[in-house]
Amino acid sequence: MYTFKSRVRYSECDQTGHLSLVDMINYFQDCSVFHSESIGQGVSVLEKEKKAWFLSSWNLEIERFPVLGEEIEIGTFSVGSRSFFGFRNFFMKDAEGNYLVKV
């Protein structure tokens, strides 16, 4: 499992002051990249090996959208593989550890 903490930035909010859906997905994509980099399988390594990974679909269960300035924790973990497919789940939690989003 890999996690990192952040705060919702003004530039990531929609007109209601909540994290936008696009930026929510960006957090999950960034989490994947940070995890890959932390285990020595980052973008530059894969590029040299002429390999890549792709996120092909999302199934978001949104409990609530975090608000401007809110502290959040983003995480990812592997849930198995089949053939050349790897399956990965994600989550976003608030500062109290409550799930905001499960993927």
mmCIF file of N, CA and C in Angstrom:
data_model
loop_
_atom_site.group_PDB
_atom_site.id
_atom_site.type_symbol
_atom_site.label_atom_id
_atom_site.label_comp_id
_atom_site.label_asym_id
_atom_site.label_seq_id
_atom_site.Cartn_x
_atom_site.Cartn_y
_atom_site.Cartn_z
ATOM 1 N N MET A 1 0.842 -1.173 0.000
ATOM 2 C CA MET A 1 0.000 0.000 0.000
ATOM 3 C C MET A 1 0.886 1.234 0.000
ATOM 4 N N TYR A 2 0.411 2.270 -0.670
ATOM 5 C CA TYR A 2 1.126 3.536 -0.726
ATOM 6 C C TYR A 2 0.129 4.644 -0.421
ATOM 7 N N THR A 3 0.516 5.610 0.415
ATOM 8 C CA THR A 3 -0.344 6.751 0.719
ATOM 9 C C THR A 3 0.470 8.036 0.734
ATOM 10 N N PHE A 4 -0.209 9.138 0.523
ATOM 11 C CA PHE A 4 0.384 10.451 0.737
ATOM 12 C C PHE A 4 -0.709 11.403 1.201
ATOM 13 N N LYS A 5 -0.291 12.468 1.877
ATOM 14 C CA LYS A 5 -1.242 13.452 2.396
ATOM 15 C C LYS A 5 -1.114 14.745 1.619
ATOM 16 N N SER A 6 -2.226 15.465 1.555
ATOM 17 C CA SER A 6 -2.246 16.730 0.844
ATOM 18 C C SER A 6 -3.357 17.595 1.424
ATOM 19 N N ARG A 7 -3.520 18.783 0.855
ATOM 20 C CA ARG A 7 -4.642 19.669 1.165
ATOM 21 C C ARG A 7 -5.275 20.078 -0.146
ATOM 22 N N VAL A 8 -6.566 20.237 -0.132
ATOM 23 C CA VAL A 8 -7.285 20.642 -1.337
ATOM 24 C C VAL A 8 -6.939 22.092 -1.650
ATOM 25 N N ARG A 9 -6.407 22.310 -2.842
ATOM 26 C CA ARG A 9 -5.969 23.632 -3.273
ATOM 27 C C ARG A 9 -7.101 24.397 -3.969
ATOM 28 N N TYR A 10 -6.997 25.711 -3.923
ATOM 29 C CA TYR A 10 -7.988 26.571 -4.582
ATOM 30 C C TYR A 10 -8.117 26.222 -6.059
ATOM 31 N N SER A 11 -6.989 25.969 -6.717
ATOM 32 C CA SER A 11 -6.989 25.671 -8.154
ATOM 33 C C SER A 11 -7.639 24.326 -8.476
ATOM 34 N N GLU A 12 -7.924 23.508 -7.464
ATOM 35 C CA GLU A 12 -8.536 22.196 -7.676
ATOM 36 C C GLU A 12 -10.046 22.201 -7.393
ATOM 37 N N CYS A 13 -10.558 23.350 -6.984
ATOM 38 C CA CYS A 13 -11.963 23.428 -6.579
ATOM 39 C C CYS A 13 -12.879 23.875 -7.714
ATOM 40 N N ASP A 14 -14.115 23.412 -7.622
ATOM 41 C CA ASP A 14 -15.142 23.860 -8.561
ATOM 42 C C ASP A 14 -15.793 25.131 -8.005
ATOM 43 N N GLN A 15 -16.858 25.568 -8.640
ATOM 44 C CA GLN A 15 -17.514 26.817 -8.252
ATOM 45 C C GLN A 15 -18.174 26.740 -6.873
ATOM 46 N N THR A 16 -18.336 25.535 -6.318
ATOM 47 C CA THR A 16 -18.949 25.392 -4.989
ATOM 48 C C THR A 16 -17.910 25.301 -3.875
ATOM 49 N N GLY A 17 -16.625 25.333 -4.235
ATOM 50 C CA GLY A 17 -15.567 25.241 -3.235
ATOM 51 C C GLY A 17 -15.182 23.819 -2.871
ATOM 52 N N HIS A 18 -15.669 22.845 -3.655
ATOM 53 C CA HIS A 18 -15.341 21.439 -3.444
ATOM 54 C C HIS A 18 -14.316 20.981 -4.482
ATOM 55 N N LEU A 19 -13.561 19.951 -4.125
ATOM 56 C CA LEU A 19 -12.626 19.345 -5.069
ATOM 57 C C LEU A 19 -13.388 18.911 -6.317
ATOM 58 N N SER A 20 -12.881 19.275 -7.483
ATOM 59 C CA SER A 20 -13.550 18.886 -8.727
ATOM 60 C C SER A 20 -13.310 17.399 -9.006
ATOM 61 N N LEU A 21 -14.197 16.810 -9.787
ATOM 62 C CA LEU A 21 -14.064 15.399 -10.143
ATOM 63 C C LEU A 21 -12.775 15.145 -10.917
ATOM 64 N N VAL A 22 -12.444 16.020 -11.831
ATOM 65 C CA VAL A 22 -11.209 15.877 -12.619
ATOM 66 C C VAL A 22 -9.996 15.869 -11.700
ATOM 67 N N ASP A 23 -9.959 16.787 -10.749
ATOM 68 C CA ASP A 23 -8.801 16.851 -9.850
ATOM 69 C C ASP A 23 -8.782 15.695 -8.865
ATOM 70 N N MET A 24 -9.951 15.160 -8.523
ATOM 71 C CA MET A 24 -9.996 13.950 -7.700
ATOM 72 C C MET A 24 -9.282 12.810 -8.417
ATOM 73 N N ILE A 25 -9.603 12.629 -9.689
ATOM 74 C CA ILE A 25 -8.963 11.580 -10.481
ATOM 75 C C ILE A 25 -7.475 11.867 -10.651
ATOM 76 N N ASN A 26 -7.112 13.134 -10.801
ATOM 77 C CA ASN A 26 -5.690 13.493 -10.877
ATOM 78 C C ASN A 26 -4.944 13.057 -9.618
ATOM 79 N N TYR A 27 -5.555 13.211 -8.448
ATOM 80 C CA TYR A 27 -4.916 12.746 -7.212
ATOM 81 C C TYR A 27 -4.634 11.247 -7.278
ATOM 82 N N PHE A 28 -5.601 10.465 -7.778
ATOM 83 C CA PHE A 28 -5.399 9.019 -7.858
ATOM 84 C C PHE A 28 -4.313 8.658 -8.873
ATOM 85 N N GLN A 29 -4.298 9.349 -10.005
ATOM 86 C CA GLN A 29 -3.234 9.108 -10.990
ATOM 87 C C GLN A 29 -1.874 9.482 -10.410
ATOM 88 N N ASP A 30 -1.797 10.615 -9.725
ATOM 89 C CA ASP A 30 -0.530 11.018 -9.094
ATOM 90 C C ASP A 30 -0.095 9.994 -8.059
ATOM 91 N N CYS A 31 -1.045 9.455 -7.310
ATOM 92 C CA CYS A 31 -0.715 8.444 -6.306
ATOM 93 C C CYS A 31 -0.078 7.224 -6.968
ATOM 94 N N SER A 32 -0.607 6.811 -8.113
ATOM 95 C CA SER A 32 -0.013 5.686 -8.859
ATOM 96 C C SER A 32 1.420 5.988 -9.264
ATOM 97 N N VAL A 33 1.643 7.189 -9.774
ATOM 98 C CA VAL A 33 2.984 7.579 -10.209
ATOM 99 C C VAL A 33 3.930 7.642 -9.013
ATOM 100 N N PHE A 34 3.490 8.273 -7.909
ATOM 101 C CA PHE A 34 4.337 8.366 -6.718
ATOM 102 C C PHE A 34 4.696 6.966 -6.217
ATOM 103 N N HIS A 35 3.726 6.052 -6.225
ATOM 104 C CA HIS A 35 3.991 4.682 -5.780
ATOM 105 C C HIS A 35 5.019 4.014 -6.688
ATOM 106 N N SER A 36 4.823 4.127 -8.001
ATOM 107 C CA SER A 36 5.775 3.539 -8.956
ATOM 108 C C SER A 36 7.174 4.095 -8.762
ATOM 109 N N GLU A 37 7.268 5.399 -8.597
ATOM 110 C CA GLU A 37 8.575 6.035 -8.389
ATOM 111 C C GLU A 37 9.218 5.526 -7.097
ATOM 112 N N SER A 38 8.417 5.340 -6.046
ATOM 113 C CA SER A 38 8.969 4.936 -4.747
ATOM 114 C C SER A 38 9.522 3.517 -4.738
ATOM 115 N N ILE A 39 9.076 2.689 -5.677
ATOM 116 C CA ILE A 39 9.572 1.302 -5.736
ATOM 117 C C ILE A 39 10.521 1.075 -6.908
ATOM 118 N N GLY A 40 11.004 2.163 -7.505
ATOM 119 C CA GLY A 40 11.995 2.052 -8.569
ATOM 120 C C GLY A 40 11.439 1.633 -9.914
ATOM 121 N N GLN A 41 10.147 1.804 -10.117
ATOM 122 C CA GLN A 41 9.515 1.453 -11.392
ATOM 123 C C GLN A 41 8.790 2.650 -11.989
ATOM 124 N N GLY A 42 9.396 3.814 -11.840
ATOM 125 C CA GLY A 42 8.785 5.055 -12.292
ATOM 126 C C GLY A 42 8.798 5.240 -13.792
ATOM 127 N N VAL A 43 8.315 6.373 -14.198
ATOM 128 C CA VAL A 43 8.146 6.703 -15.610
ATOM 129 C C VAL A 43 9.449 6.584 -16.393
ATOM 130 N N SER A 44 10.544 7.124 -15.871
ATOM 131 C CA SER A 44 11.809 7.089 -16.624
ATOM 132 C C SER A 44 12.338 5.664 -16.767
ATOM 133 N N VAL A 45 12.147 4.843 -15.741
ATOM 134 C CA VAL A 45 12.590 3.440 -15.804
ATOM 135 C C VAL A 45 11.788 2.688 -16.857
ATOM 136 N N LEU A 46 10.474 2.845 -16.813
ATOM 137 C CA LEU A 46 9.623 2.163 -17.794
ATOM 138 C C LEU A 46 9.879 2.651 -19.212
ATOM 139 N N GLU A 47 10.148 3.934 -19.353
ATOM 140 C CA GLU A 47 10.448 4.483 -20.680
ATOM 141 C C GLU A 47 11.695 3.833 -21.273
ATOM 142 N N LYS A 48 12.733 3.673 -20.464
ATOM 143 C CA LYS A 48 13.957 3.026 -20.933
ATOM 144 C C LYS A 48 13.708 1.583 -21.352
ATOM 145 N N GLU A 49 12.781 0.923 -20.686
ATOM 146 C CA GLU A 49 12.447 -0.473 -20.995
ATOM 147 C C GLU A 49 11.362 -0.597 -22.068
ATOM 148 N N LYS A 50 10.941 0.580 -22.594
ATOM 149 C CA LYS A 50 9.872 0.633 -23.601
ATOM 150 C C LYS A 50 8.605 -0.060 -23.099
ATOM 151 N N LYS A 51 8.254 0.279 -21.849
ATOM 152 C CA LYS A 51 7.049 -0.236 -21.208
ATOM 153 C C LYS A 51 6.237 0.935 -20.675
ATOM 154 N N ALA A 52 4.996 0.665 -20.348
ATOM 155 C CA ALA A 52 4.127 1.684 -19.772
ATOM 156 C C ALA A 52 3.005 1.005 -19.015
ATOM 157 N N TRP A 53 2.377 1.748 -18.128
ATOM 158 C CA TRP A 53 1.158 1.272 -17.494
ATOM 159 C C TRP A 53 0.055 2.272 -17.811
ATOM 160 N N PHE A 54 -1.160 1.788 -17.835
ATOM 161 C CA PHE A 54 -2.310 2.627 -18.168
ATOM 162 C C PHE A 54 -3.441 2.350 -17.182
ATOM 163 N N LEU A 55 -4.109 3.393 -16.774
ATOM 164 C CA LEU A 55 -5.342 3.243 -16.009
ATOM 165 C C LEU A 55 -6.475 3.241 -17.032
ATOM 166 N N SER A 56 -7.207 2.153 -17.082
ATOM 167 C CA SER A 56 -8.176 1.999 -18.171
ATOM 168 C C SER A 56 -9.618 2.272 -17.776
ATOM 169 N N SER A 57 -9.931 2.253 -16.491
ATOM 170 C CA SER A 57 -11.315 2.534 -16.099
ATOM 171 C C SER A 57 -11.369 2.934 -14.630
ATOM 172 N N TRP A 58 -12.465 3.587 -14.278
ATOM 173 C CA TRP A 58 -12.688 4.044 -12.910
ATOM 174 C C TRP A 58 -14.073 3.596 -12.462
ATOM 175 N N ASN A 59 -14.186 3.212 -11.206
ATOM 176 C CA ASN A 59 -15.472 2.922 -10.588
ATOM 177 C C ASN A 59 -15.459 3.638 -9.241
ATOM 178 N N LEU A 60 -15.869 4.893 -9.249
ATOM 179 C CA LEU A 60 -15.771 5.740 -8.063
ATOM 180 C C LEU A 60 -17.005 5.603 -7.183
ATOM 181 N N GLU A 61 -16.792 5.393 -5.879
ATOM 182 C CA GLU A 61 -17.851 5.447 -4.883
ATOM 183 C C GLU A 61 -17.568 6.680 -4.035
ATOM 184 N N ILE A 62 -18.268 7.761 -4.317
ATOM 185 C CA ILE A 62 -18.000 9.040 -3.661
ATOM 186 C C ILE A 62 -18.957 9.232 -2.491
ATOM 187 N N GLU A 63 -18.389 9.317 -1.289
ATOM 188 C CA GLU A 63 -19.187 9.609 -0.094
ATOM 189 C C GLU A 63 -19.449 11.107 -0.008
ATOM 190 N N ARG A 64 -18.393 11.888 -0.219
ATOM 191 C CA ARG A 64 -18.528 13.348 -0.295
ATOM 192 C C ARG A 64 -17.277 13.927 -0.930
ATOM 193 N N PHE A 65 -17.417 15.113 -1.492
ATOM 194 C CA PHE A 65 -16.294 15.827 -2.088
ATOM 195 C C PHE A 65 -15.633 16.685 -1.014
ATOM 196 N N PRO A 66 -14.303 16.573 -0.841
ATOM 197 C CA PRO A 66 -13.630 17.432 0.141
ATOM 198 C C PRO A 66 -13.674 18.894 -0.299
ATOM 199 N N VAL A 67 -13.499 19.786 0.670
ATOM 200 C CA VAL A 67 -13.610 21.223 0.422
ATOM 201 C C VAL A 67 -12.244 21.902 0.432
ATOM 202 N N LEU A 68 -12.242 23.119 -0.034
ATOM 203 C CA LEU A 68 -11.039 23.948 -0.089
ATOM 204 C C LEU A 68 -10.299 23.923 1.249
ATOM 205 N N GLY A 69 -9.009 23.607 1.192
ATOM 206 C CA GLY A 69 -8.144 23.627 2.365
ATOM 207 C C GLY A 69 -8.205 22.381 3.225
ATOM 208 N N GLU A 70 -9.129 21.477 2.932
ATOM 209 C CA GLU A 70 -9.274 20.276 3.749
ATOM 210 C C GLU A 70 -8.065 19.361 3.586
ATOM 211 N N GLU A 71 -7.609 18.809 4.710
ATOM 212 C CA GLU A 71 -6.518 17.833 4.681
ATOM 213 C C GLU A 71 -7.076 16.486 4.247
ATOM 214 N N ILE A 72 -6.374 15.861 3.304
ATOM 215 C CA ILE A 72 -6.814 14.578 2.770
ATOM 216 C C ILE A 72 -5.642 13.604 2.700
ATOM 217 N N GLU A 73 -5.973 12.327 2.702
ATOM 218 C CA GLU A 73 -4.986 11.269 2.499
ATOM 219 C C GLU A 73 -5.440 10.461 1.294
ATOM 220 N N ILE A 74 -4.521 10.221 0.374
ATOM 221 C CA ILE A 74 -4.808 9.478 -0.842
ATOM 222 C C ILE A 74 -3.977 8.205 -0.786
ATOM 223 N N GLY A 75 -4.564 7.082 -1.173
ATOM 224 C CA GLY A 75 -3.845 5.824 -1.116
ATOM 225 C C GLY A 75 -4.198 4.897 -2.258
ATOM 226 N N THR A 76 -3.322 3.920 -2.477
ATOM 227 C CA THR A 76 -3.536 2.912 -3.512
ATOM 228 C C THR A 76 -2.914 1.593 -3.068
ATOM 229 N N PHE A 77 -3.474 0.510 -3.575
ATOM 230 C CA PHE A 77 -2.930 -0.816 -3.282
ATOM 231 C C PHE A 77 -3.352 -1.783 -4.376
ATOM 232 N N SER A 78 -2.511 -2.781 -4.597
ATOM 233 C CA SER A 78 -2.772 -3.797 -5.608
ATOM 234 C C SER A 78 -3.829 -4.762 -5.089
ATOM 235 N N VAL A 79 -4.713 -5.177 -6.002
ATOM 236 C CA VAL A 79 -5.727 -6.179 -5.640
ATOM 237 C C VAL A 79 -5.656 -7.387 -6.565
ATOM 238 N N GLY A 80 -4.476 -7.580 -7.177
ATOM 239 C CA GLY A 80 -4.265 -8.772 -7.986
ATOM 240 C C GLY A 80 -3.948 -8.471 -9.433
ATOM 241 N N SER A 81 -3.788 -9.556 -10.182
ATOM 242 C CA SER A 81 -3.483 -9.428 -11.607
ATOM 243 C C SER A 81 -4.029 -10.644 -12.341
ATOM 244 N N ARG A 82 -4.209 -10.458 -13.628
ATOM 245 C CA ARG A 82 -4.636 -11.543 -14.503
ATOM 246 C C ARG A 82 -4.056 -11.251 -15.884
ATOM 247 N N SER A 83 -3.328 -12.228 -16.413
ATOM 248 C CA SER A 83 -2.664 -12.056 -17.702
ATOM 249 C C SER A 83 -1.723 -10.854 -17.585
ATOM 250 N N PHE A 84 -1.854 -9.874 -18.471
ATOM 251 C CA PHE A 84 -1.004 -8.689 -18.362
ATOM 252 C C PHE A 84 -1.753 -7.514 -17.727
ATOM 253 N N PHE A 85 -2.890 -7.785 -17.090
ATOM 254 C CA PHE A 85 -3.655 -6.754 -16.383
ATOM 255 C C PHE A 85 -3.311 -6.771 -14.900
ATOM 256 N N GLY A 86 -3.105 -5.593 -14.356
ATOM 257 C CA GLY A 86 -2.942 -5.439 -12.921
ATOM 258 C C GLY A 86 -4.133 -4.649 -12.401
ATOM 259 N N PHE A 87 -4.630 -5.032 -11.245
ATOM 260 C CA PHE A 87 -5.802 -4.373 -10.680
ATOM 261 C C PHE A 87 -5.400 -3.634 -9.412
ATOM 262 N N ARG A 88 -5.888 -2.420 -9.307
ATOM 263 C CA ARG A 88 -5.460 -1.517 -8.249
ATOM 264 C C ARG A 88 -6.675 -0.768 -7.723
ATOM 265 N N ASN A 89 -6.753 -0.648 -6.410
ATOM 266 C CA ASN A 89 -7.796 0.159 -5.792
ATOM 267 C C ASN A 89 -7.184 1.435 -5.240
ATOM 268 N N PHE A 90 -8.028 2.418 -5.045
ATOM 269 C CA PHE A 90 -7.619 3.712 -4.515
ATOM 270 C C PHE A 90 -8.599 4.130 -3.435
ATOM 271 N N PHE A 91 -8.179 5.078 -2.613
ATOM 272 C CA PHE A 91 -9.097 5.681 -1.658
ATOM 273 C C PHE A 91 -8.644 7.100 -1.361
ATOM 274 N N MET A 92 -9.572 7.874 -0.845
ATOM 275 C CA MET A 92 -9.289 9.208 -0.334
ATOM 276 C C MET A 92 -10.012 9.302 1.003
ATOM 277 N N LYS A 93 -9.275 9.747 2.036
ATOM 278 C CA LYS A 93 -9.842 9.882 3.376
ATOM 279 C C LYS A 93 -9.693 11.309 3.875
ATOM 280 N N ASP A 94 -10.549 11.679 4.822
ATOM 281 C CA ASP A 94 -10.408 12.978 5.461
ATOM 282 C C ASP A 94 -9.424 12.874 6.633
ATOM 283 N N ALA A 95 -9.208 13.967 7.346
ATOM 284 C CA ALA A 95 -8.215 14.004 8.421
ATOM 285 C C ALA A 95 -8.577 13.061 9.576
ATOM 286 N N GLU A 96 -9.851 12.719 9.715
ATOM 287 C CA GLU A 96 -10.283 11.810 10.781
ATOM 288 C C GLU A 96 -10.241 10.345 10.336
ATOM 289 N N GLY A 97 -9.852 10.085 9.094
ATOM 290 C CA GLY A 97 -9.763 8.718 8.604
ATOM 291 C C GLY A 97 -11.040 8.188 7.971
ATOM 292 N N ASN A 98 -12.031 9.063 7.783
ATOM 293 C CA ASN A 98 -13.275 8.653 7.120
ATOM 294 C C ASN A 98 -13.079 8.626 5.613
ATOM 295 N N TYR A 99 -13.641 7.621 4.971
ATOM 296 C CA TYR A 99 -13.536 7.530 3.515
ATOM 297 C C TYR A 99 -14.349 8.638 2.859
ATOM 298 N N LEU A 100 -13.691 9.341 1.947
ATOM 299 C CA LEU A 100 -14.367 10.303 1.091
ATOM 300 C C LEU A 100 -14.720 9.625 -0.231
ATOM 301 N N VAL A 101 -13.759 8.847 -0.724
ATOM 302 C CA VAL A 101 -13.902 8.160 -2.017
ATOM 303 C C VAL A 101 -13.246 6.797 -1.929
ATOM 304 N N LYS A 102 -13.883 5.803 -2.545
ATOM 305 C CA LYS A 102 -13.292 4.491 -2.724
ATOM 306 C C LYS A 102 -13.343 4.186 -4.217
ATOM 307 N N VAL A 103 -12.254 3.629 -4.731
ATOM 308 C CA VAL A 103 -12.214 3.264 -6.150
ATOM 309 C C VAL A 103 -11.815 1.803 -6.236
#
